[in-house]
């Protein structure tokens, strides 16, 4: 997507995109000539917000694009992205004075994304020229991270297994000069990752955990943990077909973590970055873990299994315990964890959880500024009793609360594995856009990571 955006000065014959309001349309048309006014009248174009009209020149080529905005600016931060699919291939440019040019450019580029690994690539190339007021370097870093996340989520599980996901982690850190290791199969037991092993052992593709670092050891420690369930059948608590069809996206947390890591390393932020990704397939076979099993964990807690379809929090428990052992300055986990989060907030508004009030406030402010919507839900301690077990230290699902508060109780379960790190934040994302929206083509989606990139950039760049 980075190649979509170029400088205006690098385009010789770009079609300008002019912002108009209903009030300014007549003045703009007067500058374009009588034919433009007639064309608007024929097409019933009045400059309403988000409306668009391509005005051809006398020679029949696209001469000008009119795009309706509000008096205060863009009708939506990524509104310009809505026109990408309707424009002929070619070069376009934001005219001088276009409102919110950086958001407009980002919306255009995000909407231009296509996952074409398994189809004949489209040759319809649309580039957008921008002025010096747009930071192309930073936008390019963001676009690369979003593309990586989307590509990984969109890749089907037959081509993205636990090994391939771990390889993606390795390749990203190799690219930026990081280092790490991958623990595979039975070695997970030897190195005390029993829940990762239990969840992944039923698959013919061995489970593993990738643990990589980048940056100076003396810098503030930022650790990212991503749920890497490459496909979730539900295990012995088998999902119905309608619930299983999108389960290639159950590694969306790890994809988003890698997208964020890409941004951090490409921007050379002054942090010591650590990424931990448990990579498993929740499959069914004779050695699959069962409801009623009691698992040991890296933390030392015994965990009663209430439902094998709640496997993500198990592998995250071991990974978070590992991350928490070194008490990082900031610990972030991202996971496609619960359907309850979607019931509460829908697909476009992921909840987040943290005890850190200052961090929560910063996230809320930056999420709005980045048009990367997030909503805080509480780590409501009275609900911890819903995870009580009579035979183990904890049950991993809500067994006594009538099934309510599913996203909150999942977050509370994870909180039991984080005791040293003060600034921990958990994101329960969907990782998918069901229907095309400006800036968000249908398919795998990056959620929360543009906000987090801004947060980490501001927090730790300012500290140096």
mmCIF file with all atom_site columns, C-alpha atoms in Angstrom, residues 278-445:
data_model
loop_
_atom_site.group_PDB
_atom_site.id
_atom_site.type_symbol
_atom_site.label_atom_id
_atom_site.label_alt_id
_atom_site.label_comp_id
_atom_site.label_asym_id
_atom_site.label_entity_id
_atom_site.label_seq_id
_atom_site.pdbx_PDB_ins_code
_atom_site.Cartn_x
_atom_site.Cartn_y
_atom_site.Cartn_z
_atom_site.occupancy
_atom_site.B_iso_or_equiv
_atom_site.pdbx_formal_charge
_atom_site.auth_seq_id
_atom_site.auth_comp_id
_atom_site.auth_asym_id
_atom_site.auth_atom_id
_atom_site.pdbx_PDB_model_num
ATOM 1   C CA . UNK A 1 278 ? 2.382   -18.893 20.893 1.00 0.00 ? 278 UNK A CA 1
ATOM 2   C CA . UNK A 1 279 ? 1.550   -20.633 17.596 1.00 0.00 ? 279 UNK A CA 1
ATOM 3   C CA . UNK A 1 280 ? -0.936  -23.527 17.718 1.00 0.00 ? 280 UNK A CA 1
ATOM 4   C CA . UNK A 1 281 ? -3.788  -25.203 15.903 1.00 0.00 ? 281 UNK A CA 1
ATOM 5   C CA . UNK A 1 282 ? -6.747  -26.206 18.076 1.00 0.00 ? 282 UNK A CA 1
ATOM 6   C CA . UNK A 1 283 ? -7.563  -29.516 16.419 1.00 0.00 ? 283 UNK A CA 1
ATOM 7   C CA . UNK A 1 284 ? -9.295  -32.785 17.284 1.00 0.00 ? 284 UNK A CA 1
ATOM 8   C CA . UNK A 1 285 ? -7.557  -36.142 17.724 1.00 0.00 ? 285 UNK A CA 1
ATOM 9   C CA . UNK A 1 286 ? -7.120  -38.868 20.325 1.00 0.00 ? 286 UNK A CA 1
ATOM 10  C CA . UNK A 1 287 ? -4.719  -36.782 22.392 1.00 0.00 ? 287 UNK A CA 1
ATOM 11  C CA . UNK A 1 288 ? -6.744  -33.557 22.373 1.00 0.00 ? 288 UNK A CA 1
ATOM 12  C CA . UNK A 1 289 ? -7.217  -31.890 25.738 1.00 0.00 ? 289 UNK A CA 1
ATOM 13  C CA . UNK A 1 290 ? -10.689 -32.376 27.195 1.00 0.00 ? 290 UNK A CA 1
ATOM 14  C CA . UNK A 1 291 ? -13.344 -30.531 29.178 1.00 0.00 ? 291 UNK A CA 1
ATOM 15  C CA . UNK A 1 292 ? -12.681 -31.335 32.816 1.00 0.00 ? 292 UNK A CA 1
ATOM 16  C CA . UNK A 1 293 ? -8.929  -31.742 32.363 1.00 0.00 ? 293 UNK A CA 1
ATOM 17  C CA . UNK A 1 294 ? -6.714  -29.903 34.825 1.00 0.00 ? 294 UNK A CA 1
ATOM 18  C CA . UNK A 1 295 ? -3.647  -28.316 33.257 1.00 0.00 ? 295 UNK A CA 1
ATOM 19  C CA . UNK A 1 296 ? -0.543  -26.978 34.883 1.00 0.00 ? 296 UNK A CA 1
ATOM 20  C CA . UNK A 1 297 ? 0.686   -23.577 33.745 1.00 0.00 ? 297 UNK A CA 1
ATOM 21  C CA . UNK A 1 298 ? 3.948   -21.694 33.561 1.00 0.00 ? 298 UNK A CA 1
ATOM 22  C CA . UNK A 1 299 ? 2.709   -19.488 36.385 1.00 0.00 ? 299 UNK A CA 1
ATOM 23  C CA . UNK A 1 300 ? 2.225   -22.495 38.640 1.00 0.00 ? 300 UNK A CA 1
ATOM 24  C CA . UNK A 1 301 ? -1.558  -22.162 38.715 1.00 0.00 ? 301 UNK A CA 1
ATOM 25  C CA . UNK A 1 302 ? -3.593  -25.282 38.050 1.00 0.00 ? 302 UNK A CA 1
ATOM 26  C CA . UNK A 1 303 ? -6.321  -24.590 35.484 1.00 0.00 ? 303 UNK A CA 1
ATOM 27  C CA . UNK A 1 304 ? -9.552  -26.558 35.127 1.00 0.00 ? 304 UNK A CA 1
ATOM 28  C CA . UNK A 1 305 ? -10.788 -26.750 31.542 1.00 0.00 ? 305 UNK A CA 1
ATOM 29  C CA . UNK A 1 306 ? -14.406 -25.726 31.242 1.00 0.00 ? 306 UNK A CA 1
ATOM 30  C CA . UNK A 1 307 ? -14.588 -25.672 27.440 1.00 0.00 ? 307 UNK A CA 1
ATOM 31  C CA . UNK A 1 308 ? -11.909 -26.523 24.871 1.00 0.00 ? 308 UNK A CA 1
ATOM 32  C CA . UNK A 1 309 ? -13.211 -23.760 22.606 1.00 0.00 ? 309 UNK A CA 1
ATOM 33  C CA . UNK A 1 310 ? -11.750 -21.189 25.011 1.00 0.00 ? 310 UNK A CA 1
ATOM 34  C CA . UNK A 1 311 ? -8.203  -22.150 24.105 1.00 0.00 ? 311 UNK A CA 1
ATOM 35  C CA . UNK A 1 312 ? -6.776  -18.718 23.322 1.00 0.00 ? 312 UNK A CA 1
ATOM 36  C CA . UNK A 1 313 ? -6.612  -17.586 26.930 1.00 0.00 ? 313 UNK A CA 1
ATOM 37  C CA . UNK A 1 314 ? -4.701  -20.741 27.819 1.00 0.00 ? 314 UNK A CA 1
ATOM 38  C CA . UNK A 1 315 ? -1.828  -20.147 25.438 1.00 0.00 ? 315 UNK A CA 1
ATOM 39  C CA . UNK A 1 316 ? -1.839  -16.459 26.334 1.00 0.00 ? 316 UNK A CA 1
ATOM 40  C CA . UNK A 1 317 ? -1.582  -17.382 30.007 1.00 0.00 ? 317 UNK A CA 1
ATOM 41  C CA . UNK A 1 318 ? 1.762   -19.124 29.473 1.00 0.00 ? 318 UNK A CA 1
ATOM 42  C CA . UNK A 1 319 ? 3.005   -16.369 27.155 1.00 0.00 ? 319 UNK A CA 1
ATOM 43  C CA . UNK A 1 320 ? 1.992   -13.562 29.539 1.00 0.00 ? 320 UNK A CA 1
ATOM 44  C CA . UNK A 1 321 ? 3.631   -15.343 32.451 1.00 0.00 ? 321 UNK A CA 1
ATOM 45  C CA . UNK A 1 322 ? 6.865   -15.471 30.448 1.00 0.00 ? 322 UNK A CA 1
ATOM 46  C CA . UNK A 1 323 ? 6.603   -11.789 29.544 1.00 0.00 ? 323 UNK A CA 1
ATOM 47  C CA . UNK A 1 324 ? 5.785   -10.770 33.112 1.00 0.00 ? 324 UNK A CA 1
ATOM 48  C CA . UNK A 1 325 ? 8.907   -12.448 34.489 1.00 0.00 ? 325 UNK A CA 1
ATOM 49  C CA . UNK A 1 326 ? 11.073  -9.523  33.387 1.00 0.00 ? 326 UNK A CA 1
ATOM 50  C CA . UNK A 1 327 ? 8.582   -6.812  34.445 1.00 0.00 ? 327 UNK A CA 1
ATOM 51  C CA . UNK A 1 328 ? 8.507   -4.782  31.203 1.00 0.00 ? 328 UNK A CA 1
ATOM 52  C CA . UNK A 1 329 ? 7.655   -1.081  31.208 1.00 0.00 ? 329 UNK A CA 1
ATOM 53  C CA . UNK A 1 330 ? 4.657   -1.812  28.972 1.00 0.00 ? 330 UNK A CA 1
ATOM 54  C CA . UNK A 1 331 ? 3.036   -5.185  28.304 1.00 0.00 ? 331 UNK A CA 1
ATOM 55  C CA . UNK A 1 332 ? 0.424   -5.445  25.556 1.00 0.00 ? 332 UNK A CA 1
ATOM 56  C CA . UNK A 1 333 ? -1.497  -8.535  24.504 1.00 0.00 ? 333 UNK A CA 1
ATOM 57  C CA . UNK A 1 334 ? -3.809  -8.659  21.504 1.00 0.00 ? 334 UNK A CA 1
ATOM 58  C CA . UNK A 1 335 ? -6.194  -11.534 20.821 1.00 0.00 ? 335 UNK A CA 1
ATOM 59  C CA . UNK A 1 336 ? -9.316  -12.494 18.911 1.00 0.00 ? 336 UNK A CA 1
ATOM 60  C CA . UNK A 1 337 ? -10.516 -13.824 22.222 1.00 0.00 ? 337 UNK A CA 1
ATOM 61  C CA . UNK A 1 338 ? -14.289 -13.774 22.764 1.00 0.00 ? 338 UNK A CA 1
ATOM 62  C CA . UNK A 1 339 ? -17.550 -13.616 20.895 1.00 0.00 ? 339 UNK A CA 1
ATOM 63  C CA . UNK A 1 340 ? -18.887 -11.775 23.936 1.00 0.00 ? 340 UNK A CA 1
ATOM 64  C CA . UNK A 1 341 ? -16.830 -8.726  22.957 1.00 0.00 ? 341 UNK A CA 1
ATOM 65  C CA . UNK A 1 342 ? -18.552 -8.678  19.572 1.00 0.00 ? 342 UNK A CA 1
ATOM 66  C CA . UNK A 1 343 ? -21.978 -8.998  21.167 1.00 0.00 ? 343 UNK A CA 1
ATOM 67  C CA . UNK A 1 344 ? -21.189 -6.054  23.445 1.00 0.00 ? 344 UNK A CA 1
ATOM 68  C CA . UNK A 1 345 ? -19.455 -3.702  20.998 1.00 0.00 ? 345 UNK A CA 1
ATOM 69  C CA . UNK A 1 346 ? -19.740 -5.134  17.485 1.00 0.00 ? 346 UNK A CA 1
ATOM 70  C CA . UNK A 1 347 ? -16.950 -5.851  14.994 1.00 0.00 ? 347 UNK A CA 1
ATOM 71  C CA . UNK A 1 348 ? -15.537 -2.319  14.683 1.00 0.00 ? 348 UNK A CA 1
ATOM 72  C CA . UNK A 1 349 ? -15.031 -1.327  18.320 1.00 0.00 ? 349 UNK A CA 1
ATOM 73  C CA . UNK A 1 350 ? -12.631 -3.608  20.230 1.00 0.00 ? 350 UNK A CA 1
ATOM 74  C CA . UNK A 1 351 ? -12.643 -3.430  24.014 1.00 0.00 ? 351 UNK A CA 1
ATOM 75  C CA . UNK A 1 352 ? -9.460  -3.016  26.016 1.00 0.00 ? 352 UNK A CA 1
ATOM 76  C CA . UNK A 1 353 ? -8.692  -3.704  29.660 1.00 0.00 ? 353 UNK A CA 1
ATOM 77  C CA . UNK A 1 354 ? -6.097  -2.257  32.011 1.00 0.00 ? 354 UNK A CA 1
ATOM 78  C CA . UNK A 1 355 ? -5.610  -1.315  35.682 1.00 0.00 ? 355 UNK A CA 1
ATOM 79  C CA . UNK A 1 356 ? -3.396  1.608   34.620 1.00 0.00 ? 356 UNK A CA 1
ATOM 80  C CA . UNK A 1 357 ? -5.635  4.682   34.657 1.00 0.00 ? 357 UNK A CA 1
ATOM 81  C CA . UNK A 1 358 ? -3.106  6.948   32.945 1.00 0.00 ? 358 UNK A CA 1
ATOM 82  C CA . UNK A 1 359 ? -2.532  4.399   30.202 1.00 0.00 ? 359 UNK A CA 1
ATOM 83  C CA . UNK A 1 360 ? -6.279  3.989   29.707 1.00 0.00 ? 360 UNK A CA 1
ATOM 84  C CA . UNK A 1 361 ? -6.730  7.738   29.322 1.00 0.00 ? 361 UNK A CA 1
ATOM 85  C CA . UNK A 1 362 ? -3.886  7.973   26.809 1.00 0.00 ? 362 UNK A CA 1
ATOM 86  C CA . UNK A 1 363 ? -5.325  5.095   24.780 1.00 0.00 ? 363 UNK A CA 1
ATOM 87  C CA . UNK A 1 364 ? -8.755  6.712   24.660 1.00 0.00 ? 364 UNK A CA 1
ATOM 88  C CA . UNK A 1 365 ? -7.366  10.045  23.473 1.00 0.00 ? 365 UNK A CA 1
ATOM 89  C CA . UNK A 1 366 ? -5.029  8.561   20.867 1.00 0.00 ? 366 UNK A CA 1
ATOM 90  C CA . UNK A 1 367 ? -7.578  6.069   19.555 1.00 0.00 ? 367 UNK A CA 1
ATOM 91  C CA . UNK A 1 368 ? -9.910  8.925   18.716 1.00 0.00 ? 368 UNK A CA 1
ATOM 92  C CA . UNK A 1 369 ? -7.140  11.008  17.167 1.00 0.00 ? 369 UNK A CA 1
ATOM 93  C CA . UNK A 1 370 ? -5.991  8.089   15.000 1.00 0.00 ? 370 UNK A CA 1
ATOM 94  C CA . UNK A 1 371 ? -9.527  7.067   13.958 1.00 0.00 ? 371 UNK A CA 1
ATOM 95  C CA . UNK A 1 372 ? -8.653  3.659   15.417 1.00 0.00 ? 372 UNK A CA 1
ATOM 96  C CA . UNK A 1 373 ? -11.692 3.107   17.659 1.00 0.00 ? 373 UNK A CA 1
ATOM 97  C CA . UNK A 1 374 ? -11.295 1.368   21.022 1.00 0.00 ? 374 UNK A CA 1
ATOM 98  C CA . UNK A 1 375 ? -13.444 1.244   24.131 1.00 0.00 ? 375 UNK A CA 1
ATOM 99  C CA . UNK A 1 376 ? -12.413 0.497   27.695 1.00 0.00 ? 376 UNK A CA 1
ATOM 100 C CA . UNK A 1 377 ? -14.248 -2.196  29.635 1.00 0.00 ? 377 UNK A CA 1
ATOM 101 C CA . UNK A 1 378 ? -13.622 -2.841  33.337 1.00 0.00 ? 378 UNK A CA 1
ATOM 102 C CA . UNK A 1 379 ? -11.530 -5.520  34.999 1.00 0.00 ? 379 UNK A CA 1
ATOM 103 C CA . UNK A 1 380 ? -14.434 -5.912  37.404 1.00 0.00 ? 380 UNK A CA 1
ATOM 104 C CA . UNK A 1 381 ? -12.964 -7.874  40.308 1.00 0.00 ? 381 UNK A CA 1
ATOM 105 C CA . UNK A 1 382 ? -16.290 -9.173  41.743 1.00 0.00 ? 382 UNK A CA 1
ATOM 106 C CA . UNK A 1 383 ? -16.610 -11.265 38.562 1.00 0.00 ? 383 UNK A CA 1
ATOM 107 C CA . UNK A 1 384 ? -13.388 -13.116 39.411 1.00 0.00 ? 384 UNK A CA 1
ATOM 108 C CA . UNK A 1 385 ? -15.517 -15.446 41.542 1.00 0.00 ? 385 UNK A CA 1
ATOM 109 C CA . UNK A 1 386 ? -17.101 -16.712 38.315 1.00 0.00 ? 386 UNK A CA 1
ATOM 110 C CA . UNK A 1 387 ? -13.766 -18.421 37.577 1.00 0.00 ? 387 UNK A CA 1
ATOM 111 C CA . UNK A 1 388 ? -13.697 -20.366 40.844 1.00 0.00 ? 388 UNK A CA 1
ATOM 112 C CA . UNK A 1 389 ? -12.974 -24.083 40.603 1.00 0.00 ? 389 UNK A CA 1
ATOM 113 C CA . UNK A 1 390 ? -13.559 -26.755 43.231 1.00 0.00 ? 390 UNK A CA 1
ATOM 114 C CA . UNK A 1 391 ? -10.734 -28.929 41.932 1.00 0.00 ? 391 UNK A CA 1
ATOM 115 C CA . UNK A 1 392 ? -8.092  -26.455 40.672 1.00 0.00 ? 392 UNK A CA 1
ATOM 116 C CA . UNK A 1 393 ? -6.740  -22.982 41.377 1.00 0.00 ? 393 UNK A CA 1
ATOM 117 C CA . UNK A 1 394 ? -8.921  -21.490 38.665 1.00 0.00 ? 394 UNK A CA 1
ATOM 118 C CA . UNK A 1 395 ? -11.329 -22.423 35.878 1.00 0.00 ? 395 UNK A CA 1
ATOM 119 C CA . UNK A 1 396 ? -10.552 -20.757 32.568 1.00 0.00 ? 396 UNK A CA 1
ATOM 120 C CA . UNK A 1 397 ? -14.179 -19.929 31.735 1.00 0.00 ? 397 UNK A CA 1
ATOM 121 C CA . UNK A 1 398 ? -17.180 -18.498 33.563 1.00 0.00 ? 398 UNK A CA 1
ATOM 122 C CA . UNK A 1 399 ? -18.816 -21.540 35.149 1.00 0.00 ? 399 UNK A CA 1
ATOM 123 C CA . UNK A 1 400 ? -20.948 -19.949 37.879 1.00 0.00 ? 400 UNK A CA 1
ATOM 124 C CA . UNK A 1 401 ? -22.063 -16.613 36.417 1.00 0.00 ? 401 UNK A CA 1
ATOM 125 C CA . UNK A 1 402 ? -24.685 -17.908 33.983 1.00 0.00 ? 402 UNK A CA 1
ATOM 126 C CA . UNK A 1 403 ? -22.317 -17.258 31.088 1.00 0.00 ? 403 UNK A CA 1
ATOM 127 C CA . UNK A 1 404 ? -22.485 -13.477 31.435 1.00 0.00 ? 404 UNK A CA 1
ATOM 128 C CA . UNK A 1 405 ? -19.569 -11.024 31.071 1.00 0.00 ? 405 UNK A CA 1
ATOM 129 C CA . UNK A 1 406 ? -17.611 -13.349 28.805 1.00 0.00 ? 406 UNK A CA 1
ATOM 130 C CA . UNK A 1 407 ? -15.069 -10.789 27.617 1.00 0.00 ? 407 UNK A CA 1
ATOM 131 C CA . UNK A 1 408 ? -14.537 -9.411  31.132 1.00 0.00 ? 408 UNK A CA 1
ATOM 132 C CA . UNK A 1 409 ? -14.042 -12.834 32.722 1.00 0.00 ? 409 UNK A CA 1
ATOM 133 C CA . UNK A 1 410 ? -11.587 -13.784 29.954 1.00 0.00 ? 410 UNK A CA 1
ATOM 134 C CA . UNK A 1 411 ? -9.597  -10.626 30.716 1.00 0.00 ? 411 UNK A CA 1
ATOM 135 C CA . UNK A 1 412 ? -9.742  -11.396 34.434 1.00 0.00 ? 412 UNK A CA 1
ATOM 136 C CA . UNK A 1 413 ? -8.369  -14.873 33.751 1.00 0.00 ? 413 UNK A CA 1
ATOM 137 C CA . UNK A 1 414 ? -5.431  -13.350 31.867 1.00 0.00 ? 414 UNK A CA 1
ATOM 138 C CA . UNK A 1 415 ? -4.818  -10.889 34.696 1.00 0.00 ? 415 UNK A CA 1
ATOM 139 C CA . UNK A 1 416 ? -3.937  -13.812 36.973 1.00 0.00 ? 416 UNK A CA 1
ATOM 140 C CA . UNK A 1 417 ? -0.808  -14.341 34.886 1.00 0.00 ? 417 UNK A CA 1
ATOM 141 C CA . UNK A 1 418 ? 0.424   -10.743 35.172 1.00 0.00 ? 418 UNK A CA 1
ATOM 142 C CA . UNK A 1 419 ? 1.536   -9.736  38.659 1.00 0.00 ? 419 UNK A CA 1
ATOM 143 C CA . UNK A 1 420 ? 4.808   -7.817  38.190 1.00 0.00 ? 420 UNK A CA 1
ATOM 144 C CA . UNK A 1 421 ? 3.981   -5.501  35.296 1.00 0.00 ? 421 UNK A CA 1
ATOM 145 C CA . UNK A 1 422 ? 2.065   -2.369  36.285 1.00 0.00 ? 422 UNK A CA 1
ATOM 146 C CA . UNK A 1 423 ? 1.287   -1.184  32.752 1.00 0.00 ? 423 UNK A CA 1
ATOM 147 C CA . UNK A 1 424 ? -0.470  -4.153  31.154 1.00 0.00 ? 424 UNK A CA 1
ATOM 148 C CA . UNK A 1 425 ? -3.218  -3.772  28.575 1.00 0.00 ? 425 UNK A CA 1
ATOM 149 C CA . UNK A 1 426 ? -5.333  -6.456  26.931 1.00 0.00 ? 426 UNK A CA 1
ATOM 150 C CA . UNK A 1 427 ? -7.170  -6.013  23.615 1.00 0.00 ? 427 UNK A CA 1
ATOM 151 C CA . UNK A 1 428 ? -10.039 -8.322  22.628 1.00 0.00 ? 428 UNK A CA 1
ATOM 152 C CA . UNK A 1 429 ? -10.242 -7.673  18.871 1.00 0.00 ? 429 UNK A CA 1
ATOM 153 C CA . UNK A 1 430 ? -12.291 -9.111  16.017 1.00 0.00 ? 430 UNK A CA 1
ATOM 154 C CA . UNK A 1 431 ? -9.523  -8.774  13.427 1.00 0.00 ? 431 UNK A CA 1
ATOM 155 C CA . UNK A 1 432 ? -11.973 -8.721  10.545 1.00 0.00 ? 432 UNK A CA 1
ATOM 156 C CA . UNK A 1 433 ? -14.095 -6.262  8.571  1.00 0.00 ? 433 UNK A CA 1
ATOM 157 C CA . UNK A 1 434 ? -17.335 -7.983  7.491  1.00 0.00 ? 434 UNK A CA 1
ATOM 158 C CA . UNK A 1 435 ? -18.403 -5.333  4.941  1.00 0.00 ? 435 UNK A CA 1
ATOM 159 C CA . UNK A 1 436 ? -16.362 -2.799  2.955  1.00 0.00 ? 436 UNK A CA 1
ATOM 160 C CA . UNK A 1 437 ? -16.010 0.577   4.669  1.00 0.00 ? 437 UNK A CA 1
ATOM 161 C CA . UNK A 1 438 ? -13.846 3.604   3.830  1.00 0.00 ? 438 UNK A CA 1
ATOM 162 C CA . UNK A 1 439 ? -10.322 2.681   4.875  1.00 0.00 ? 439 UNK A CA 1
ATOM 163 C CA . UNK A 1 440 ? -11.388 -0.862  5.705  1.00 0.00 ? 440 UNK A CA 1
ATOM 164 C CA . UNK A 1 441 ? -11.841 -3.327  2.839  1.00 0.00 ? 441 UNK A CA 1
ATOM 165 C CA . UNK A 1 442 ? -13.719 -6.486  3.788  1.00 0.00 ? 442 UNK A CA 1
ATOM 166 C CA . UNK A 1 443 ? -11.375 -9.121  5.219  1.00 0.00 ? 443 UNK A CA 1
ATOM 167 C CA . UNK A 1 444 ? -8.555  -9.241  7.731  1.00 0.00 ? 444 UNK A CA 1
ATOM 168 C CA . UNK A 1 445 ? -8.139  -6.019  9.672  1.00 0.00 ? 445 UNK A CA 1
#
